[in-house]
XYZ file of C-alpha atoms in Angstrom:
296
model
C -76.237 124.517 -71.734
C -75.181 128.184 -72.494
C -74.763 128.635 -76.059
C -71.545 130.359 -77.924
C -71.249 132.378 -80.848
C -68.082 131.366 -81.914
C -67.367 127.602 -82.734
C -64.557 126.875 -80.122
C -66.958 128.180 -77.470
C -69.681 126.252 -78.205
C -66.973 123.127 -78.189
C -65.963 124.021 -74.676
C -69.248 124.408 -73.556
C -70.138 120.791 -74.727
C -67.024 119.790 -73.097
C -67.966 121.320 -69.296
C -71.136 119.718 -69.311
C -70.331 116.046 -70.472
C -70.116 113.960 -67.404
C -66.594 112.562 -66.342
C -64.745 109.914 -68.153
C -64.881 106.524 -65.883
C -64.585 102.703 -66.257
C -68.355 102.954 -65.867
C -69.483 104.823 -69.066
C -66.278 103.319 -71.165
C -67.606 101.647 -74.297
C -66.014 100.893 -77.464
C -67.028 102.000 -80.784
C -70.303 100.664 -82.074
C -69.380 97.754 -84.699
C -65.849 97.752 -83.076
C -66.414 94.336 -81.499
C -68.049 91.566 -82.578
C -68.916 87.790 -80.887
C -66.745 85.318 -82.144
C -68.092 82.403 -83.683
C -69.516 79.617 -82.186
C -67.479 76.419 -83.463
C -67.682 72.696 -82.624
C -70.869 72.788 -80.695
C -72.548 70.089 -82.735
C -75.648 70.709 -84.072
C -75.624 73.903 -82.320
C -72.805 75.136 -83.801
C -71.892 72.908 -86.903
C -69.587 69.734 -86.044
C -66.646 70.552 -88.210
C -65.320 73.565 -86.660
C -65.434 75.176 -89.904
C -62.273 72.481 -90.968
C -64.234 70.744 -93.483
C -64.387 67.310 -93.692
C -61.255 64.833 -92.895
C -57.818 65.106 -94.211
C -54.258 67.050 -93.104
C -56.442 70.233 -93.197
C -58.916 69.459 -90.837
C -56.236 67.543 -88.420
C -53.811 70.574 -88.611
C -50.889 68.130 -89.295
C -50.019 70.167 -92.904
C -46.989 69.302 -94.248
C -43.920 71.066 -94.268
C -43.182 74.250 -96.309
C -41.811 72.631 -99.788
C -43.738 69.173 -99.749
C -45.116 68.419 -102.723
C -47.124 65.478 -101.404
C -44.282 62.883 -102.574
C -43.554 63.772 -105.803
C -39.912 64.797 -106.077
C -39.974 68.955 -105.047
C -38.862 71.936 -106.998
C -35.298 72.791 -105.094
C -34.338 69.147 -105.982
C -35.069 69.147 -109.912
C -32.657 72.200 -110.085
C -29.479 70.855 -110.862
C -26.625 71.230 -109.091
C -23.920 72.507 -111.972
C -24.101 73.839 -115.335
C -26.304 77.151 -115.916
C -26.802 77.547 -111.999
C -23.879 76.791 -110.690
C -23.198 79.775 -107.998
C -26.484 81.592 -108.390
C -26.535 82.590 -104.827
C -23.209 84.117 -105.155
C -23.126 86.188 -108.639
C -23.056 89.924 -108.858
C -26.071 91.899 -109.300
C -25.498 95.253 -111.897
C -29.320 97.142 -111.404
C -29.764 98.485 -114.996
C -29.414 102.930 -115.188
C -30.738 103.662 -118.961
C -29.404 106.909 -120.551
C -33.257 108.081 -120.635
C -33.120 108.131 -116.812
C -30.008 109.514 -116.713
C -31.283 112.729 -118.721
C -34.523 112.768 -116.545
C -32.768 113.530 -113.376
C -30.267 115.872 -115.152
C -33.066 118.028 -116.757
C -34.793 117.713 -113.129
C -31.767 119.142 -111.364
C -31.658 115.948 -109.137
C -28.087 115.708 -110.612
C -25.663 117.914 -111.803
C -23.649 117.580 -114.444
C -21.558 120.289 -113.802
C -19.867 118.128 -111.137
C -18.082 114.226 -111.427
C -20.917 111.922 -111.184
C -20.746 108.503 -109.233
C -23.008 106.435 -107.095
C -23.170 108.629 -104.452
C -24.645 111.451 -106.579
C -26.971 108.594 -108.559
C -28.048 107.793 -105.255
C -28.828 110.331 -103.541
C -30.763 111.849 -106.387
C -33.042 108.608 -105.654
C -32.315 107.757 -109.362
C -31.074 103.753 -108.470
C -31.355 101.688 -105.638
C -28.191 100.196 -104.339
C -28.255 97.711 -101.704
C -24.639 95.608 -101.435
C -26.124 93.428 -98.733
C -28.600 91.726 -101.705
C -25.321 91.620 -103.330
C -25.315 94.380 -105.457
C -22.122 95.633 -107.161
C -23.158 99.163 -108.749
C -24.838 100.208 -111.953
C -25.171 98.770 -115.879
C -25.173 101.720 -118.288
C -28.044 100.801 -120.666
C -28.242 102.230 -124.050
C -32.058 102.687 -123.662
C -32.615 106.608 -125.201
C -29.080 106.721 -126.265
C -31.046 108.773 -129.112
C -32.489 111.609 -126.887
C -29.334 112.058 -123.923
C -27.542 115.216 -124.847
C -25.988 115.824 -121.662
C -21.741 116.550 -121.532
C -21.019 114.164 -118.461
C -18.002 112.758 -116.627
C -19.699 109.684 -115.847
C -18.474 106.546 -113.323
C -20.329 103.477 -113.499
C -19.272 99.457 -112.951
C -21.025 98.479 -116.470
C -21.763 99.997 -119.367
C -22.554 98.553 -122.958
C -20.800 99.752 -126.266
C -23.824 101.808 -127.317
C -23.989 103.656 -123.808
C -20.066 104.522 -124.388
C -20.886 105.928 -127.783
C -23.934 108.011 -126.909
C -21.993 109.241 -123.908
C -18.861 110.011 -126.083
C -20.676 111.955 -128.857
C -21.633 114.877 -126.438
C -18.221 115.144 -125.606
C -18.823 113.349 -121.925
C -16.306 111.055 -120.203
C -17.165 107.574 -118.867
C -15.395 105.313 -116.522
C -15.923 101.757 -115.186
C -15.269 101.169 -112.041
C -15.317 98.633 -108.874
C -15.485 98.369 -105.519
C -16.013 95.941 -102.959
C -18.786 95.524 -101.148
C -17.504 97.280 -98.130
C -16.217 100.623 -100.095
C -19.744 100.521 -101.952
C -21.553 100.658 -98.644
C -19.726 103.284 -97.960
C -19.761 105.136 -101.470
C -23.313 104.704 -100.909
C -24.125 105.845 -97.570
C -20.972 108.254 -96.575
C -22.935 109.955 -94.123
C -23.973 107.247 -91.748
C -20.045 106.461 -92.039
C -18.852 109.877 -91.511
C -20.430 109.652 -88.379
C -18.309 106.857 -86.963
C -15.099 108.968 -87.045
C -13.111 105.874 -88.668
C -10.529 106.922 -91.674
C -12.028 106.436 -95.185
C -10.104 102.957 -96.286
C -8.837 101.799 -99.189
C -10.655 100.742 -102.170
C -9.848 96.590 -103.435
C -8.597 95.903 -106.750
C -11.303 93.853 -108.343
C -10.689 89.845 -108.133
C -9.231 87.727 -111.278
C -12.662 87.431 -112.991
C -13.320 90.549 -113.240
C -9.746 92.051 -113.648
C -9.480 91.571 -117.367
C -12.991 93.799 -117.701
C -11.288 96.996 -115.935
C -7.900 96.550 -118.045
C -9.747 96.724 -120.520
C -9.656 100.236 -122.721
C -12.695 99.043 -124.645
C -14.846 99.058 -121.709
C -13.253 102.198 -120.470
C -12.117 100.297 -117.744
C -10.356 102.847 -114.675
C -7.661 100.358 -114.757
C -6.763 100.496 -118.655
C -3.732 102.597 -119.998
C -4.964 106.403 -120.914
C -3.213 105.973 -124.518
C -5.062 102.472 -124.981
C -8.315 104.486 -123.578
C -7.686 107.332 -126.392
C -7.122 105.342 -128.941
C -10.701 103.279 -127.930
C -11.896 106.672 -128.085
C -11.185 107.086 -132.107
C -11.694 104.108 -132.716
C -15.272 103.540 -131.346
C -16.331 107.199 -133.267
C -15.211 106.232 -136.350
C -16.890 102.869 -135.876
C -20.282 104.777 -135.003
C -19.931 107.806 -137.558
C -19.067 110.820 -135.472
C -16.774 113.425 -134.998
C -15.216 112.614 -131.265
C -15.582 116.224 -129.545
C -11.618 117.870 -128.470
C -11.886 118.138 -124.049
C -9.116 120.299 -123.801
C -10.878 122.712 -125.426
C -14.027 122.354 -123.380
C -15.056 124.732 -120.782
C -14.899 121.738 -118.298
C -12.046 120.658 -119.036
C -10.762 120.479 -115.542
C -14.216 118.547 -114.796
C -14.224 116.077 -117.440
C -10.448 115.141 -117.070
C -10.745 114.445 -112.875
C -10.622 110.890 -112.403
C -10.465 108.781 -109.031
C -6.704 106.966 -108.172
C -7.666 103.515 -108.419
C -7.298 102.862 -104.267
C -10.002 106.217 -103.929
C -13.392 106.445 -103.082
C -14.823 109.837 -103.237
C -13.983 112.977 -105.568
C -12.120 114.842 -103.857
C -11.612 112.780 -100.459
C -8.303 110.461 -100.031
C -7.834 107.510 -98.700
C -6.619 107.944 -94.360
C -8.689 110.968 -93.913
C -11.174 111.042 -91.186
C -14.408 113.769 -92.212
C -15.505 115.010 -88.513
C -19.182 115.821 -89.286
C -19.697 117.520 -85.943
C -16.666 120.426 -86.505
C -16.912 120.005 -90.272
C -13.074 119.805 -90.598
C -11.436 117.286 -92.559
C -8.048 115.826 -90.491
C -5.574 114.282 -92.628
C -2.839 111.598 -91.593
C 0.804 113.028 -91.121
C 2.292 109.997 -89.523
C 4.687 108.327 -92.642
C 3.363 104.997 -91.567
C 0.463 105.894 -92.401
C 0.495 108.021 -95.643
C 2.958 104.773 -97.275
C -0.228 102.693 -96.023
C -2.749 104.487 -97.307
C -0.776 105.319 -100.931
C -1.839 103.942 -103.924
């Protein structure tokens, strides 16, 4: 074997002088196989099989997934009604804490210079949203209401009293929104739907349980009168012992007073327009039919 200075040459060298791979000098690994074990061979191989002695376990007639062997099972002490009643069927808030929020604001993962809504929460990997497990959005937590100092115009679908203060007192905006399930997959995913070509639909009004919730100006609900919202506004500062920061006389003032028409999706992106990802043009309906369908 001639030998090589250089690394790579002596590689090639080993290479030209191994013989031929063939099915005759194929072997595995050493250690990669191993004999299988001899069972049920009597006393040459132990009479049980490795089953242990008699019972459903050494039969392989187990019982069925829940059996409890006759005692009355799990899923049928659960009542019925009461505390339970439509568990399978209630809507799922994953909690957002203002400490989290701040985290992926000082990170740049989202900016507050712009509206933020579950796409932007989203795709800044800061919640999970998954409508088929019956997800509905976000819960504003107050959890480091004491450190968030960021100005925001913030959309959520929950948000407790605290959350609305600490948002409030840096002279942010907050809004409560909802959408059904088929305008949150979308709200979540808008690329994967872009790609379809379909018009962007219109959003649902929220059903009669949840109605009074988004009417409401106390919960800064996007369905609640703007004066009623105001007034909320003063009321909830003097209530928590600050001085409720003047917008209109804020920088972003255009940026903290945009707000979604109920019936809209995106910022920015009415209802009836198709977004044609492969041109990048955005083709809006002209058709009368159409714009009185898609109105709000």
């Amino acid at each position: 074997m001639s030998v090589s200075r250089s690394g790579g040459g002596k590689t090639l060298d080993i290479v030209r002088n191994l013989p031929r791979i063939t099915l005759a000098n194929l072997r595995p690994n050493p250690g990669a196989r191993k004999n299988e074990k001899r069972r049920g061979r009597g006393l040459h191989g132990g009479n049980k099989s490795g089953r242990g002695h008699k019972g459903e376990r050494q039969r392989g007639n187990r019982p069925r997934l829940g059996f409890e062997g006759g005692q009355t099972p799990f899923y049928l002490i659960i009542p019925k009604y009461g505390y339970n009643e439509g568990h399978s069927l209630r809507h799922q808030y994953p909690p957002l804490s203002l400490r989290r929020l701040q985290y992926l604001i000082d990170v740049g993962r989202v900016d507050p210079s712009q509206p933020i809504d579950l796409t932007q929460l989203v795709n800044s990997r800061g919640v999970t949203i998954q409508p088929l497990k019956r997800d509905y959005g976000v819960h504003l937590v107050d959890e480091g209401a004491d450190i968030f100092c960021a100005k925001v115009n913030l959309e959520v679908q929950l948000a407790s009293e605290a959350a609305i203060a600490a948002v409030e007192r840096n002279g942010g905006v907050i809004t409560t929104s909802y959408y059904d399930p088929r305008s949150l997959q979308i709200l979540v995913k808008p690329v994967p739907f872009f790609m379809t070509g379909q018009p962007i639909p219109k959003r649902m009004f929220p059903g009669e349980d949840l109605l009074p919730y988004y009417t409401d100006a106390n919960n800064r609900g996007y369905l609640a009168d703007p004066e009623k919202v105001q007034a909320a506004r003063l009321a909830l500062a003097k209530k928590y012992g600050y001085t409720l920061p003047d917008i209109s006389k804020e920088a972003a003032c255009k940026m903290l007073a945009e707000r979604k028409d109920p019936r809209q999706i995106f910022f920015g992106l009415a209802p009836g327009w198709v977004v044609n990802m492969a041109d990048k043009k955005i083709l809006k309906p002209i058709d009368m039919d159409l714009l009185q369908y898609y109105s709000s």
